[in-house]
């Protein structure tokens, strides 16, 4: 949690952002489309392909007498694949698996059917320095069944995280490199025990019993967050709970400064919940699939993603009453596109270039903003993938049923394979040299490839990662997350024009805070659908859709403030759409909570992919402290030695 090509400006800004179309020369004739995405191969090609298939060469097998047996500490489902031998969690796989590993910023040690974490101190001498492990906190069940001889089992892992299960304690730990939180799930109602080698000096709980703070006599302050109320009691060096089931996150508070605590809290302030829930109820009440008038793959996708955001916000607000209606709406809007029963449009497979096109785009090069000639594929499909990921999360049965279609949409722009029998080209939009995407498709331009909306590109790969999470596909999560990170870094470098960078010369830098369209051979201040003076459109097209990942895209608070102040005068122009204003005010909320909130409350319209609920969620989950952003002061630096 919009654009491209010569958008129709006569109606583009009365109710929110609209897209236009680029000029197309000599559009290719429509090609017969097949619902089956099979490559068109000659008989000869098939025969040659078949005869060249060989199994990879392996040296003779051996049953080594020196390598340890991994089966004790890995989940059985992982044993059928090669296992890591130099991973960041390797100690957890060897012998009893009870030697600590540094999973930044904590040292983690599983042992005795529990897990201990240490915010390590450092030891210095003239010869070496190292981090000292002390079990600051040890987490376990206070009623262990000891069903297993082994302390823990590794149930999944990827480049940045490992999941440790302690079956005898009903605990599952999600250890993520670089996270300030230790996160664990209590899979069944279980009483918990948190012990410390230090003395507990003070302990306090929020009224909701979902946040608890305790101070230790070594100077450390820890915060415990729970997904639902949990009653805790404490003695001199132990905290215990009644039976609890849910998610718990624990983090060290770097110092007593409340600014850091506000960052760790992130979620919506309790006093703001009622306002968001009120908007949520109204926005969900307005969902009506039969009232949708657009058959554009772009605008339809935006409506799907907008509704999906409502479901996730409802979960965060613990207001689940609206989710059944959102689920019904998502099913009614997504299924016709996946089943090919949507009368106005649909997805088809183009054998000429090997990719998805729309029914409209297969006969009209300008339809769906050029989607039929491969323009903006990651933009359009990214919105669909986001909606599918959310629906698969809240309705896993539906997700399993439509997984083949879901993966086909994702693979159109996310395929990594170079295999000759692949249905889709490798990374259709992403440029592995430039480390960002292009959007132009099969249209000739004097200045080469181009991309306008970096934020919609980010949304595409972010949505793919979310789909991976929904389906438990760690490879897709890793790939989507990597491409998301690269797209963000490229946007910040090439599209965000920061004073003093001197990338584009003093004249361009003086007049512009953000690039409109970036070309292979040109940087343009204009947009496909708006002139350079419409600064609110330039800001909005690099921010929408408004999602949690948007905070990372605009993590530099100083730049966000400069960009908003550069844009605000443009809002005085007659005819500025309320939808565009919403994005300006959202970015203002990064550094001016109260000012942005008042302006958002005054809006009388929203972009078709946005909602009052989403804007209020964004504003109320911001910190009201201007200076603590990645660009000015990195709060996370306090966790780094």
XYZ file of N, CA and C in Angstrom, residues 52-276:
675
model
N 18.333 -33.495 -25.746
C 19.440 -32.869 -25.031
C 19.229 -32.840 -23.523
N 18.134 -33.384 -23.054
C 17.895 -33.385 -21.624
C 18.766 -34.443 -20.954
N 19.569 -34.005 -20.021
C 20.404 -34.917 -19.249
C 20.365 -34.486 -17.799
N 20.532 -35.440 -16.901
C 20.636 -35.103 -15.497
C 21.986 -34.468 -15.232
N 22.069 -33.533 -14.286
C 23.361 -32.928 -13.958
C 24.349 -33.978 -13.484
N 25.614 -33.773 -13.807
C 26.655 -34.717 -13.413
C 26.901 -34.649 -11.919
N 27.029 -35.812 -11.294
C 27.411 -35.897 -9.895
C 28.569 -36.871 -9.754
N 29.505 -36.534 -8.906
C 30.572 -37.471 -8.588
C 30.000 -38.629 -7.774
N 30.716 -39.720 -7.661
C 30.191 -40.884 -6.928
C 29.778 -40.526 -5.508
N 28.705 -41.134 -5.064
C 28.180 -40.871 -3.730
C 29.081 -41.490 -2.673
N 29.037 -40.893 -1.488
C 29.782 -41.454 -0.365
C 29.001 -41.181 0.911
N 29.047 -42.098 1.815
C 28.513 -41.885 3.151
C 29.676 -41.492 4.043
N 29.856 -40.189 4.200
C 31.008 -39.685 4.938
C 30.945 -40.106 6.400
N 32.096 -40.417 6.938
C 32.177 -40.798 8.349
C 32.515 -39.620 9.249
N 32.699 -38.414 8.651
C 33.119 -37.272 9.460
C 32.101 -36.133 9.477
N 31.255 -36.024 8.459
C 30.291 -34.926 8.494
C 29.163 -35.282 9.447
N 28.671 -34.304 10.219
C 27.606 -34.600 11.184
C 26.280 -34.864 10.490
N 25.408 -35.547 11.185
C 24.074 -35.840 10.680
C 23.172 -34.643 10.959
N 22.608 -34.026 9.903
C 21.792 -32.829 10.116
C 20.357 -33.113 10.519
N 19.936 -34.364 10.461
C 18.509 -34.652 10.578
C 17.934 -34.294 11.934
N 18.769 -34.214 12.964
C 18.249 -33.955 14.295
C 17.733 -32.534 14.472
N 18.319 -31.592 13.769
C 18.021 -30.190 14.018
C 17.321 -29.490 12.861
N 17.065 -30.195 11.773
C 16.317 -29.636 10.653
C 14.959 -30.320 10.548
N 13.975 -29.540 10.150
C 12.661 -30.109 9.893
C 12.757 -31.128 8.758
N 12.018 -32.226 8.839
C 12.118 -33.261 7.790
C 11.892 -32.736 6.382
N 11.035 -31.732 6.224
C 10.757 -31.236 4.880
C 11.951 -30.517 4.260
N 12.947 -30.149 5.061
C 14.137 -29.485 4.526
C 15.234 -30.466 4.142
N 15.124 -31.716 4.605
C 16.217 -32.662 4.429
C 16.350 -33.187 3.007
N 15.329 -32.980 2.187
C 15.396 -33.481 0.809
C 16.191 -32.557 -0.100
N 16.586 -31.380 0.387
C 17.362 -30.426 -0.396
C 18.723 -30.208 0.242
N 19.705 -29.738 -0.557
C 21.013 -29.421 0.028
C 20.861 -28.407 1.154
N 21.671 -28.544 2.170
C 21.558 -27.714 3.365
C 22.729 -26.746 3.461
N 22.535 -25.599 4.088
C 23.614 -24.603 4.191
C 24.741 -25.104 5.087
N 25.958 -24.759 4.708
C 27.125 -25.170 5.490
C 27.978 -23.997 5.954
N 27.583 -22.774 5.630
C 28.277 -21.580 6.120
C 27.283 -20.449 6.335
N 26.142 -20.749 6.938
C 25.090 -19.766 7.101
C 25.310 -18.948 8.366
N 24.571 -17.857 8.459
C 24.662 -16.997 9.636
C 24.121 -17.675 10.889
N 23.388 -18.783 10.718
C 22.842 -19.513 11.870
C 23.469 -20.892 12.012
N 24.676 -21.095 11.448
C 25.247 -22.432 11.375
C 25.400 -23.101 12.739
N 25.716 -22.333 13.791
C 25.859 -22.942 15.118
C 24.592 -23.643 15.573
N 23.441 -23.163 15.096
C 22.184 -23.778 15.498
C 21.991 -25.155 14.868
N 22.837 -25.528 13.912
C 22.698 -26.788 13.185
C 23.725 -27.830 13.603
N 24.620 -27.485 14.520
C 25.745 -28.353 14.840
C 25.684 -28.836 16.283
N 26.033 -30.107 16.470
C 26.011 -30.748 17.783
C 24.648 -30.529 18.438
N 24.607 -29.878 19.601
C 23.322 -29.630 20.265
C 22.658 -28.342 19.803
N 23.327 -27.605 18.929
C 22.756 -26.367 18.396
C 22.615 -25.271 19.430
N 23.440 -25.305 20.467
C 23.239 -24.375 21.575
C 24.371 -23.372 21.738
N 25.187 -23.178 20.703
C 26.172 -22.110 20.735
C 25.535 -20.835 20.172
N 25.846 -19.662 20.735
C 25.183 -18.427 20.278
C 25.615 -18.012 18.884
N 24.732 -17.311 18.214
C 25.023 -16.683 16.928
C 24.634 -15.214 17.034
N 25.384 -14.364 16.321
C 25.077 -12.932 16.329
C 24.101 -12.644 15.204
N 22.857 -12.427 15.573
C 21.825 -12.051 14.614
C 21.472 -10.612 14.942
N 22.163 -9.724 14.286
C 22.179 -8.296 14.583
C 20.784 -7.761 14.923
N 20.590 -7.091 16.074
C 21.619 -6.596 16.992
C 21.817 -7.444 18.242
N 21.282 -8.687 18.249
C 21.352 -9.501 19.457
C 22.196 -10.746 19.222
N 22.824 -11.236 20.298
C 23.362 -12.587 20.319
C 22.237 -13.514 20.762
N 22.020 -14.611 20.018
C 20.906 -15.523 20.267
C 21.467 -16.897 20.608
N 20.919 -17.515 21.652
C 21.397 -18.832 22.088
C 20.213 -19.725 22.456
N 19.939 -20.781 21.669
C 18.906 -21.744 22.055
C 19.511 -22.786 22.999
N 18.792 -23.139 24.042
C 19.271 -24.195 24.946
C 18.180 -24.538 25.941
N 18.189 -25.797 26.384
C 17.282 -26.245 27.439
C 15.825 -25.891 27.155
N 15.403 -26.154 25.926
C 14.020 -25.915 25.518
C 13.609 -24.464 25.717
N 14.565 -23.559 25.503
C 14.324 -22.130 25.656
C 15.206 -21.395 24.663
N 15.060 -20.076 24.646
C 15.919 -19.245 23.806
C 16.335 -18.021 24.608
N 17.633 -17.747 24.626
C 18.171 -16.601 25.350
C 18.666 -15.569 24.357
N 18.482 -14.296 24.704
C 19.024 -13.238 23.872
C 19.818 -12.279 24.731
N 20.831 -11.715 24.096
C 21.737 -10.802 24.768
C 21.968 -9.602 23.880
N 21.801 -8.410 24.469
C 22.289 -7.215 23.780
C 23.730 -7.050 24.238
N 24.680 -7.461 23.395
C 26.031 -7.718 23.911
C 26.820 -6.456 24.216
N 27.625 -6.557 25.268
C 28.649 -5.557 25.533
C 29.917 -5.984 24.791
N 30.901 -5.096 24.755
C 32.140 -5.410 24.049
C 33.314 -5.496 25.017
N 34.187 -6.442 24.734
C 35.428 -6.574 25.488
C 36.588 -6.100 24.614
N 37.463 -5.280 25.185
C 38.601 -4.734 24.449
C 39.899 -5.155 25.128
N 40.896 -5.448 24.319
C 42.284 -5.428 24.788
C 43.162 -5.139 23.580
N 44.464 -4.960 23.755
C 45.300 -4.584 22.602
C 45.327 -5.605 21.480
N 44.942 -6.851 21.774
C 45.052 -7.908 20.763
C 43.760 -8.175 20.008
N 42.618 -8.008 20.659
C 41.352 -8.319 19.992
C 40.200 -7.669 20.741
N 39.042 -7.692 20.099
C 37.805 -7.243 20.719
C 36.697 -8.197 20.317
N 35.779 -8.456 21.229
C 34.664 -9.330 20.891
C 33.448 -8.942 21.708
N 32.299 -9.497 21.307
C 31.039 -9.201 21.983
C 30.765 -10.275 23.035
N 30.397 -9.822 24.212
C 30.203 -10.714 25.351
C 28.743 -11.146 25.434
N 28.521 -12.461 25.497
C 27.158 -12.973 25.651
C 26.802 -13.090 27.126
N 25.728 -12.419 27.508
C 25.086 -12.602 28.810
C 23.603 -12.801 28.552
N 22.993 -13.818 29.141
C 21.565 -14.070 28.875
C 20.685 -13.020 29.546
N 20.565 -11.868 28.870
C 19.745 -10.799 29.432
C 18.303 -11.255 29.622
N 17.774 -11.978 28.634
C 16.419 -12.523 28.744
C 16.430 -13.960 28.241
N 15.720 -14.837 28.924
C 15.558 -16.222 28.487
C 14.073 -16.534 28.435
N 13.616 -16.962 27.281
C 12.187 -17.149 27.025
C 11.888 -18.640 26.924
N 10.873 -19.084 27.622
C 10.487 -20.492 27.580
C 9.031 -20.611 28.005
N 8.535 -21.818 27.921
C 7.224 -22.112 28.492
C 7.419 -22.524 29.940
N 6.510 -22.092 30.805
C 6.621 -22.495 32.205
C 6.057 -23.887 32.441
N 5.487 -24.496 31.360
C 5.008 -25.877 31.445
C 5.510 -26.630 30.227
N 6.717 -27.124 30.302
C 7.323 -27.818 29.162
C 6.944 -29.291 29.198
N 6.618 -29.813 28.015
C 6.196 -31.216 27.946
C 7.364 -32.159 27.699
N 8.502 -31.631 27.195
C 9.689 -32.447 26.920
C 9.360 -33.613 25.996
N 8.561 -33.316 24.984
C 8.212 -34.365 24.026
C 9.380 -34.710 23.118
N 10.293 -33.777 22.970
C 11.402 -33.977 22.046
C 12.711 -34.037 22.804
N 13.608 -34.875 22.323
C 14.947 -34.961 22.917
C 15.778 -33.746 22.544
N 15.414 -33.097 21.444
C 16.210 -31.986 20.941
C 15.569 -30.653 21.303
N 16.435 -29.686 21.531
C 15.989 -28.378 21.997
C 15.136 -27.653 20.974
N 15.542 -27.684 19.711
C 14.830 -26.922 18.695
C 14.934 -27.605 17.343
N 14.102 -27.135 16.418
C 14.124 -27.604 15.034
C 14.093 -26.392 14.121
N 14.929 -26.391 13.098
C 14.905 -25.334 12.089
C 13.840 -25.706 11.066
N 12.784 -24.901 10.998
C 11.675 -25.240 10.107
C 11.727 -24.501 8.781
N 12.432 -23.374 8.712
C 12.608 -22.662 7.446
C 13.759 -21.685 7.603
N 14.297 -21.255 6.468
C 15.385 -20.281 6.499
C 15.531 -19.648 5.124
N 16.095 -18.448 5.107
C 16.465 -17.790 3.862
C 17.697 -16.943 4.138
N 18.019 -16.037 3.223
C 19.253 -15.276 3.370
C 19.251 -14.372 4.591
N 18.086 -13.946 5.046
C 18.011 -12.940 6.101
C 17.322 -13.418 7.366
N 16.792 -14.616 7.384
C 16.062 -15.054 8.569
C 16.113 -16.565 8.724
N 15.851 -16.988 9.934
C 15.731 -18.420 10.227
C 14.622 -18.580 11.251
N 13.845 -19.649 11.109
C 12.745 -19.931 12.025
C 13.106 -21.133 12.878
N 13.091 -20.942 14.197
C 13.387 -22.013 15.143
C 12.107 -22.415 15.852
N 11.777 -23.693 15.805
C 10.628 -24.224 16.525
C 11.109 -24.948 17.778
N 10.411 -24.712 18.885
C 10.627 -25.489 20.100
C 9.317 -26.201 20.385
N 9.100 -27.354 19.769
C 7.786 -28.013 19.825
C 7.322 -28.294 21.243
N 8.240 -28.653 22.123
C 7.842 -29.004 23.483
C 7.288 -27.813 24.249
N 7.578 -26.591 23.776
C 7.117 -25.378 24.460
C 6.068 -24.614 23.673
N 5.673 -25.130 22.502
C 4.711 -24.448 21.626
C 5.209 -23.075 21.193
N 6.519 -22.945 21.027
C 7.112 -21.668 20.657
C 7.765 -21.765 19.285
N 7.609 -20.718 18.496
C 8.253 -20.607 17.181
C 8.888 -19.230 17.089
N 10.218 -19.191 16.966
C 10.966 -17.942 16.945
C 11.335 -17.573 15.513
N 11.046 -16.327 15.143
C 11.380 -15.809 13.821
C 12.579 -14.863 13.995
N 13.759 -15.343 13.675
C 14.985 -14.588 13.907
C 15.388 -13.906 12.608
N 15.282 -12.592 12.595
C 15.480 -11.809 11.380
C 16.698 -10.914 11.556
N 17.638 -11.024 10.632
C 18.857 -10.227 10.724
C 18.526 -8.743 10.562
N 19.029 -7.928 11.482
C 18.830 -6.497 11.397
C 17.566 -5.985 12.046
N 16.719 -6.867 12.555
C 15.470 -6.420 13.179
C 15.720 -6.065 14.641
N 15.187 -4.921 15.103
C 15.319 -4.595 16.522
C 14.432 -5.448 17.411
N 13.534 -6.225 16.793
C 12.602 -7.047 17.550
C 13.007 -8.517 17.519
N 12.852 -9.182 18.647
C 12.821 -10.636 18.671
C 11.351 -11.017 18.626
N 10.954 -11.728 17.590
C 9.549 -12.061 17.381
C 9.342 -13.555 17.565
N 8.311 -13.927 18.295
C 7.986 -15.349 18.411
C 6.489 -15.551 18.491
N 6.079 -16.718 18.057
C 4.676 -17.100 18.045
C 4.454 -18.183 19.095
N 3.375 -18.039 19.848
C 2.951 -19.076 20.785
C 1.798 -19.796 20.102
N 2.056 -20.994 19.628
C 1.133 -21.658 18.703
C -0.108 -22.224 19.379
N -0.047 -22.496 20.694
C -1.200 -22.969 21.454
C -1.202 -22.261 22.804
N -2.378 -22.131 23.433
C -2.400 -21.451 24.740
C -1.380 -22.061 25.698
N -0.431 -21.243 26.092
C 0.703 -21.722 26.878
C 1.127 -20.652 27.874
N 1.373 -21.012 29.134
C 1.939 -20.038 30.075
C 3.416 -19.815 29.771
N 3.859 -18.568 29.838
C 5.219 -18.214 29.451
C 6.052 -17.822 30.656
N 7.358 -17.986 30.479
C 8.326 -17.562 31.487
C 9.436 -16.789 30.803
N 9.738 -15.601 31.310
C 10.869 -14.808 30.827
C 11.755 -14.518 32.030
N 12.942 -15.110 32.054
C 13.854 -14.920 33.169
C 15.021 -14.050 32.749
N 15.725 -13.507 33.729
C 16.881 -12.660 33.473
C 17.930 -12.901 34.550
N 19.200 -12.701 34.207
C 20.263 -12.806 35.207
C 20.381 -11.517 36.004
N 19.610 -10.501 35.618
C 19.626 -9.218 36.303
C 18.399 -9.116 37.214
N 18.330 -8.051 37.959
C 17.152 -7.801 38.793
C 16.191 -6.879 38.056
N 14.902 -7.161 38.193
C 13.869 -6.317 37.596
C 13.575 -5.183 38.571
N 13.904 -3.959 38.180
C 13.720 -2.807 39.062
C 12.312 -2.244 38.999
N 11.717 -2.251 37.793
C 10.357 -1.723 37.649
C 9.677 -2.410 36.487
N 8.351 -2.393 36.524
C 7.546 -3.071 35.502
C 6.245 -2.302 35.350
N 5.837 -2.036 34.092
C 4.578 -1.327 33.842
C 3.899 -1.904 32.614
N 2.572 -1.745 32.563
C 1.782 -2.274 31.446
C 0.833 -1.198 30.944
N 0.542 -1.242 29.647
C -0.447 -0.319 29.078
C -1.842 -0.755 29.475
N -2.810 0.149 29.324
C -4.191 -0.181 29.675
C -4.717 -1.351 28.852
N -4.229 -1.468 27.611
C -4.703 -2.535 26.726
C -4.036 -3.871 27.012
N -3.000 -3.870 27.872
C -2.225 -5.070 28.198
C -1.543 -5.673 26.972
N -1.287 -4.850 25.958
C -0.554 -5.315 24.780
C 0.868 -4.759 24.719
N 1.222 -3.889 25.661
C 2.577 -3.336 25.734
C 3.011 -3.331 27.189
N 4.211 -3.882 27.437
C 4.736 -3.974 28.784
C 6.194 -3.533 28.764
N 6.592 -2.750 29.751
C 7.939 -2.196 29.820
C 8.574 -2.584 31.142
N 9.822 -3.077 31.085
C 10.505 -3.423 32.332
C 11.958 -2.963 32.284
N 12.433 -2.473 33.435
C 13.777 -1.941 33.588
C 14.595 -2.900 34.448
N 15.828 -3.163 34.023
C 16.715 -4.074 34.738
C 17.825 -3.292 35.427
N 18.445 -3.924 36.403
C 19.458 -3.200 37.178
C 20.799 -3.063 36.463
N 20.912 -3.584 35.250
C 22.118 -3.336 34.453
C 21.948 -2.127 33.539
N 20.841 -1.400 33.715
C 20.597 -0.207 32.923
C 19.758 -0.441 31.684
N 19.423 -1.695 31.371
C 18.637 -1.985 30.170
C 17.146 -1.789 30.430
N 16.456 -1.326 29.364
C 14.993 -1.244 29.364
C 14.478 -2.045 28.182
N 13.559 -2.950 28.434
C 12.992 -3.805 27.386
C 11.501 -3.532 27.264
N 10.999 -3.657 26.035
C 9.571 -3.491 25.777
C 9.047 -4.778 25.159
N 7.932 -5.261 25.683
C 7.277 -6.457 25.148
C 5.937 -6.046 24.555
N 5.715 -6.413 23.277
C 4.457 -6.144 22.583
C 3.751 -7.479 22.335
N 2.443 -7.499 22.498
C 1.668 -8.713 22.269
C 0.544 -8.434 21.287
N 0.195 -9.442 20.491
C -0.850 -9.277 19.482
C -2.237 -9.216 20.098
N -2.371 -9.641 21.334
C -3.627 -9.549 22.075
C -3.273 -9.386 23.551
N -4.226 -8.986 24.370
C -3.898 -8.735 25.781
C -3.249 -9.942 26.451
N -2.215 -9.685 27.218
C -1.535 -10.723 27.980
C -1.248 -10.186 29.376
N -1.651 -10.938 30.389
C -1.425 -10.524 31.772
C -0.097 -11.101 32.252
N 0.782 -10.209 32.701
C 2.101 -10.604 33.163
C 2.257 -10.245 34.635
N 2.960 -11.085 35.344
C 3.352 -10.789 36.717
C 4.852 -11.007 36.827
N 5.473 -10.387 37.822
C 6.924 -10.489 37.894
C 7.401 -10.611 39.330
N 8.554 -11.267 39.451
C 9.264 -11.336 40.712
C 10.576 -10.603 40.575
N 11.575 -11.035 41.327
C 12.858 -10.349 41.296
C 13.550 -10.498 39.955
N 13.460 -11.678 39.340
C 14.186 -11.913 38.087
C 13.397 -12.777 37.112
N 12.076 -12.848 37.248
C 11.257 -13.644 36.338
C 9.926 -12.960 36.088
N 9.490 -13.032 34.828
C 8.176 -12.557 34.416
C 7.393 -13.767 33.934
N 6.174 -13.935 34.398
C 5.359 -15.075 33.991
C 4.009 -14.587 33.480
N 3.352 -15.464 32.735
C 2.042 -15.123 32.180
C 1.073 -16.264 32.393
N -0.209 -15.944 32.274
C -1.216 -16.987 32.148
C -1.103 -17.579 30.745
N -1.921 -18.566 30.459
C -1.892 -19.176 29.131
C -2.149 -18.117 28.057
N -1.294 -18.101 27.045
C -1.381 -17.095 25.976
C -1.151 -17.778 24.645
N -1.842 -17.289 23.625
C -1.635 -17.745 22.247
C -1.622 -16.525 21.344
N -0.597 -16.389 20.522
C -0.491 -15.235 19.639
C 0.952 -14.892 19.357
N 1.179 -13.630 18.976
C 2.504 -13.164 18.599
C 3.035 -12.215 19.670
N 4.311 -12.376 19.995
C 4.987 -11.485 20.940
C 6.263 -10.966 20.289
N 6.523 -9.669 20.479
C 7.757 -9.048 19.995
C 8.422 -8.348 21.169
N 9.721 -8.554 21.312
C 10.484 -7.952 22.399
C 11.627 -7.154 21.792
N 11.859 -5.951 22.314
C 12.935 -5.110 21.805
C 13.588 -4.364 22.949
N 14.882 -4.147 22.831
C 15.606 -3.295 23.767
C 15.343 -1.836 23.416
N 15.025 -1.031 24.413
C 14.918 0.412 24.216
C 16.317 0.992 24.360
N 16.877 1.572 23.287
C 18.290 1.975 23.319
C 18.645 2.892 24.474
N 17.765 3.827 24.818
C 17.956 4.666 25.990
C 16.584 5.106 26.465
N 16.543 5.967 27.436
C 15.258 6.359 28.018
C 14.525 7.405 27.209
N 15.077 7.792 26.049
C 14.478 8.838 25.227
C 13.168 8.332 24.631
N 12.084 9.046 24.875
C 10.774 8.608 24.388
C 10.689 8.620 22.873
N 11.590 9.356 22.202
C 11.560 9.391 20.748
C 11.860 8.009 20.175
N 12.795 7.291 20.801
C 13.098 5.946 20.332
C 11.939 4.999 20.626
N 11.295 5.192 21.750
C 10.160 4.348 22.082
C 9.029 4.540 21.085
N 8.814 5.775 20.643
C 7.769 6.040 19.654
C 8.058 5.317 18.351
N 9.336 5.231 17.983
C 9.696 4.523 16.754
C 9.446 3.033 16.899
N 9.811 2.463 18.039
C 9.558 1.044 18.256
C 8.060 0.749 18.258
N 7.245 1.656 18.858
C 5.793 1.491 18.811
C 5.331 1.553 17.327
N 5.680 2.301 16.487
C 5.182 2.456 15.106
C 3.697 2.385 14.932
N 3.028 1.243 15.297
C 1.614 1.089 15.042
C 0.804 2.301 15.417
N -0.504 2.257 15.136
C -1.400 3.393 15.359
C -1.563 3.663 16.848
N -1.552 4.929 17.198
C -1.786 5.322 18.582
C -3.172 4.855 19.030
N -3.263 4.414 20.265
C -4.545 3.918 20.772
C -5.631 4.991 20.718
N -5.238 6.231 20.980
C -6.243 7.295 20.989
C -6.738 7.643 19.584
N -6.055 7.139 18.550
C -6.455 7.423 17.169
C -7.274 6.297 16.552
N -7.411 5.202 17.269
C -8.048 4.021 16.704
C -9.485 4.287 16.278
N -10.254 4.989 17.111
C -11.677 5.189 16.811
C -11.876 5.935 15.499
N -11.027 6.931 15.225
C -11.175 7.692 13.985
C -10.922 6.805 12.775
N -9.907 5.955 12.867
C -9.602 5.061 11.741
C -10.710 4.033 11.556
